[in-house]
């Protein structure tokens, strides 16, 4: 049997592939949970203790800028995503199922109105958050979360979860996009608008300039990222009300789900729009190595698990090869991996030498815990990588997301039990 290819199921039993896939997902999630929750020496990976949050701002001389980093607030538990409101305040999701509001230098308690979220000791829970493109008029906020099915235990907008947390939820779950009206203090008129059956765990979203919504889904283990009738391991495209756009690339094509925009993804960790080239960029976490950044093309196949530069966690290369006819190669690779997370293109004026650079977070380097960082990637005029610089390497925090604020500064969240919101500003 070729390396990295799972045995096929009995095609005469239509329920068998689904049951095997479900059992496999549960087993792998349980294994990863044990690895991430276990002691530092588990699986021989070791780890480096991370330093505490500083009481005062600190400075770095980087290759092109003298910067100051400031802790704006601590007390976030495994934050996942941040989104700026028109008044420059910030909504922050916590993986355990809470939404927080940072305004006027103060962090709110859990925002009321969020539905129950299934969070575990791996990465299931509450994930991305986005404002509707017409938020100024309709006040609609969208978020993607794991919704409990059947007897799944869920945290109702304030339960604890995440690495090292207690009271975690568990059981069957379905990746779901919900929306609600945010009045500045609470969510109302909350409703689920997209239910991605068979998909779970990590997800990111992006509203495109045409108003449609992209939603990514987790595609590991097995062959589900290549299953054209499944929703796992895909980037899906919807209208804001959850209906399917008629111009999706596989609408009307036999053997494909019409929601699919692209397929062959392992763990999409970020979706961003690059305005100068009018293109969609995606960061994707590989297995043991093989992290990548892709330019997303409608109808494209990005190869997982048939193509990857990554190895399995046991050591052997994961796929049969590094290239495959008809599959789109990444524009940036990370070997060793940084365990890529959120990213942003810098377009502001506060750091002139950084304009056009891509900033991407990482939660660990080379599979060693306690080695999180930010990387700054420089491109030429053809969007080909020419340089990289590492930032905040000495702090080793798990960087979960990074965004440019309306003030032209960079805002970062750290995925720790005592997570923080940081701001990167000029020191001069």
Short mmCIF file of C-alpha atoms in Angstrom, two decimals, residues 131-339:
data_model
loop_
_atom_site.label_atom_id
_atom_site.label_comp_id
_atom_site.label_asym_id
_atom_site.label_seq_id
_atom_site.Cartn_x
_atom_site.Cartn_y
_atom_site.Cartn_z
CA UNK A 131 -18.26 41.88 11.02
CA UNK A 132 -20.83 41.84 8.25
CA UNK A 133 -19.64 44.17 5.44
CA UNK A 134 -22.63 46.43 6.21
CA UNK A 135 -22.12 46.32 9.99
CA UNK A 136 -22.53 50.09 10.36
CA UNK A 137 -26.16 49.68 9.29
CA UNK A 138 -27.18 46.20 10.47
CA UNK A 139 -24.81 45.62 13.45
CA UNK A 140 -24.42 41.96 12.43
CA UNK A 141 -21.50 39.92 13.74
CA UNK A 142 -20.64 36.43 12.42
CA UNK A 143 -18.75 33.74 14.31
CA UNK A 144 -17.87 30.10 13.66
CA UNK A 145 -18.05 27.56 16.45
CA UNK A 146 -18.46 23.88 17.31
CA UNK A 147 -22.09 23.19 18.12
CA UNK A 148 -22.98 20.18 20.23
CA UNK A 149 -24.96 17.33 18.75
CA UNK A 150 -27.03 14.91 20.79
CA UNK A 151 -25.52 14.55 24.23
CA UNK A 152 -22.41 16.63 23.62
CA UNK A 153 -21.38 18.71 26.62
CA UNK A 154 -21.17 22.40 25.82
CA UNK A 155 -20.10 25.59 27.54
CA UNK A 156 -22.77 28.28 27.34
CA UNK A 157 -20.84 31.43 26.57
CA UNK A 158 -18.48 31.19 29.50
CA UNK A 159 -17.41 27.63 30.21
CA UNK A 160 -13.75 26.85 30.53
CA UNK A 161 -11.82 24.93 27.93
CA UNK A 162 -8.61 24.84 25.98
CA UNK A 163 -5.19 23.56 26.83
CA UNK A 164 -4.80 23.06 30.54
CA UNK A 165 -8.37 24.23 31.30
CA UNK A 166 -11.00 22.44 33.32
CA UNK A 167 -14.66 21.74 32.64
CA UNK A 168 -14.11 20.96 28.98
CA UNK A 169 -16.93 19.92 26.69
CA UNK A 170 -16.85 16.85 24.52
CA UNK A 171 -18.83 14.58 22.22
CA UNK A 172 -20.26 14.94 18.75
CA UNK A 173 -20.09 18.42 17.28
CA UNK A 174 -20.79 20.22 14.02
CA UNK A 175 -18.98 23.25 12.68
CA UNK A 176 -21.54 26.05 12.55
CA UNK A 177 -21.61 29.71 11.53
CA UNK A 178 -23.93 31.92 13.56
CA UNK A 179 -24.73 35.60 13.47
CA UNK A 180 -26.27 38.10 15.83
CA UNK A 181 -26.79 41.80 16.41
CA UNK A 182 -24.16 43.41 18.65
CA UNK A 183 -25.38 46.56 20.44
CA UNK A 184 -22.08 47.29 22.17
CA UNK A 185 -22.79 45.19 25.25
CA UNK A 186 -24.67 42.03 24.20
CA UNK A 187 -25.67 39.83 21.26
CA UNK A 188 -29.34 39.58 20.31
CA UNK A 189 -31.33 37.99 17.47
CA UNK A 190 -28.78 35.17 17.39
CA UNK A 191 -29.29 32.50 14.75
CA UNK A 192 -27.30 29.70 13.12
CA UNK A 193 -27.02 30.39 9.39
CA UNK A 194 -24.61 27.67 8.16
CA UNK A 195 -24.32 24.10 9.41
CA UNK A 196 -21.43 22.13 7.89
CA UNK A 197 -22.39 18.54 8.59
CA UNK A 198 -19.44 16.19 9.02
CA UNK A 199 -17.02 19.08 9.67
CA UNK A 200 -15.67 20.10 13.06
CA UNK A 201 -12.73 21.62 14.96
CA UNK A 202 -10.81 24.64 13.58
CA UNK A 203 -12.16 27.24 11.15
CA UNK A 204 -11.56 30.71 9.73
CA UNK A 205 -13.80 33.06 7.74
CA UNK A 206 -13.45 35.88 5.23
CA UNK A 207 -15.98 38.20 3.63
CA UNK A 208 -15.00 38.81 0.01
CA UNK A 209 -15.47 42.15 -1.77
CA UNK A 210 -18.59 40.76 -3.50
CA UNK A 211 -20.18 40.18 -0.08
CA UNK A 212 -19.93 36.38 -0.11
CA UNK A 213 -18.48 34.51 2.86
CA UNK A 214 -15.64 31.97 2.83
CA UNK A 215 -15.49 29.40 5.65
CA UNK A 216 -12.61 26.94 6.04
CA UNK A 217 -12.82 23.45 7.53
CA UNK A 218 -10.34 21.01 9.07
CA UNK A 219 -9.18 18.22 6.73
CA UNK A 220 -7.21 15.74 8.81
CA UNK A 221 -7.02 12.70 9.14
CA UNK A 222 -7.51 10.36 6.22
CA UNK A 223 -8.71 11.27 2.75
CA UNK A 224 -11.63 13.50 3.70
CA UNK A 225 -9.95 16.63 2.28
CA UNK A 226 -10.17 14.96 -1.15
CA UNK A 227 -13.78 13.77 -0.69
CA UNK A 228 -15.74 15.85 -3.19
CA UNK A 229 -19.02 15.07 -1.46
CA UNK A 230 -17.75 15.96 2.02
CA UNK A 231 -17.22 19.35 3.62
CA UNK A 232 -14.05 18.63 5.64
CA UNK A 233 -10.70 19.91 4.38
CA UNK A 234 -12.34 22.55 2.21
CA UNK A 235 -12.84 26.26 1.82
CA UNK A 236 -16.58 26.75 1.38
CA UNK A 237 -18.38 29.77 -0.06
CA UNK A 238 -21.80 31.02 1.01
CA UNK A 239 -24.03 34.03 0.78
CA UNK A 240 -24.36 35.90 4.10
CA UNK A 241 -27.74 34.25 4.72
CA UNK A 242 -26.23 30.76 4.36
CA UNK A 243 -27.47 30.04 0.85
CA UNK A 244 -25.04 28.89 -1.85
CA UNK A 245 -23.90 31.36 -4.54
CA UNK A 246 -24.91 30.30 -8.03
CA UNK A 247 -21.42 31.09 -9.37
CA UNK A 248 -19.57 28.70 -7.04
CA UNK A 249 -17.11 26.65 -9.12
CA UNK A 250 -18.83 23.27 -8.59
CA UNK A 251 -22.48 24.30 -8.75
CA UNK A 252 -24.24 21.88 -11.09
CA UNK A 253 -21.21 19.59 -11.35
CA UNK A 254 -22.04 15.96 -10.62
CA UNK A 255 -20.16 14.39 -7.74
CA UNK A 256 -19.33 17.68 -5.96
CA UNK A 257 -20.96 19.55 -3.10
CA UNK A 258 -21.97 22.99 -4.42
CA UNK A 259 -20.63 24.77 -1.32
CA UNK A 260 -17.05 23.82 -2.17
CA UNK A 261 -14.81 26.67 -3.31
CA UNK A 262 -11.49 24.79 -2.96
CA UNK A 263 -10.44 21.39 -1.60
CA UNK A 264 -7.37 19.52 -0.39
CA UNK A 265 -6.71 21.52 2.80
CA UNK A 266 -5.35 20.11 6.07
CA UNK A 267 -5.75 22.84 8.71
CA UNK A 268 -6.52 26.32 7.33
CA UNK A 269 -5.51 28.87 9.97
CA UNK A 270 -6.12 32.19 8.25
CA UNK A 271 -7.92 33.71 5.27
CA UNK A 272 -7.01 37.25 4.16
CA UNK A 273 -7.70 39.44 1.17
CA UNK A 274 -4.70 40.97 -0.65
CA UNK A 275 -6.07 44.13 -2.23
CA UNK A 276 -3.14 45.00 -4.57
CA UNK A 277 -3.48 41.68 -6.42
CA UNK A 278 -7.20 41.09 -5.70
CA UNK A 279 -6.37 37.62 -4.38
CA UNK A 280 -7.24 35.43 -1.38
CA UNK A 281 -4.36 34.18 0.77
CA UNK A 282 -4.58 31.27 3.19
CA UNK A 283 -2.19 29.99 5.86
CA UNK A 284 -2.27 26.27 6.52
CA UNK A 285 -0.72 24.24 9.31
CA UNK A 286 0.98 21.09 8.06
CA UNK A 287 1.67 17.94 10.08
CA UNK A 288 5.30 17.68 11.29
CA UNK A 289 6.66 20.42 9.07
CA UNK A 290 5.02 21.40 5.82
CA UNK A 291 3.25 24.57 6.93
CA UNK A 292 2.36 26.67 3.92
CA UNK A 293 0.77 29.81 2.53
CA UNK A 294 -1.47 29.47 -0.51
CA UNK A 295 -3.06 31.83 -2.98
CA UNK A 296 -6.61 30.57 -3.28
CA UNK A 297 -8.11 29.99 -6.72
CA UNK A 298 -11.76 29.06 -7.18
CA UNK A 299 -12.07 25.34 -7.90
CA UNK A 300 -8.45 24.61 -6.96
CA UNK A 301 -7.16 21.46 -5.29
CA UNK A 302 -4.35 22.14 -2.77
CA UNK A 303 -3.25 18.56 -2.44
CA UNK A 304 -3.70 17.36 1.13
CA UNK A 305 -3.07 14.53 1.98
CA UNK A 306 -1.56 13.53 -1.37
CA UNK A 307 0.93 16.41 -1.51
CA UNK A 308 2.85 17.98 1.36
CA UNK A 309 6.35 18.87 2.49
CA UNK A 310 5.41 17.63 5.96
CA UNK A 311 6.17 14.40 7.76
CA UNK A 312 3.80 12.38 9.89
CA UNK A 313 4.28 12.86 13.61
CA UNK A 314 6.08 9.50 13.71
CA UNK A 315 8.69 10.75 11.23
CA UNK A 316 8.03 9.37 7.72
CA UNK A 317 6.92 11.77 5.01
CA UNK A 318 3.16 12.06 5.07
CA UNK A 319 2.26 11.83 1.35
CA UNK A 320 3.66 9.95 -1.63
CA UNK A 321 5.42 13.02 -2.99
CA UNK A 322 5.81 16.79 -2.95
CA UNK A 323 4.03 17.50 -6.25
CA UNK A 324 1.01 16.11 -8.05
CA UNK A 325 -0.47 16.96 -11.43
CA UNK A 326 -3.50 19.21 -11.16
CA UNK A 327 -2.76 20.35 -7.60
CA UNK A 328 -1.74 23.88 -6.68
CA UNK A 329 1.61 24.43 -4.96
CA UNK A 330 2.01 26.88 -2.05
CA UNK A 331 3.74 30.24 -2.49
CA UNK A 332 5.49 29.98 0.90
CA UNK A 333 6.67 26.88 2.79
CA UNK A 334 7.82 26.53 6.40
CA UNK A 335 10.30 23.71 7.07
CA UNK A 336 10.77 23.37 10.02
CA UNK A 337 7.21 24.45 10.67
CA UNK A 338 6.20 27.34 12.89
CA UNK A 339 2.68 25.91 13.33
#
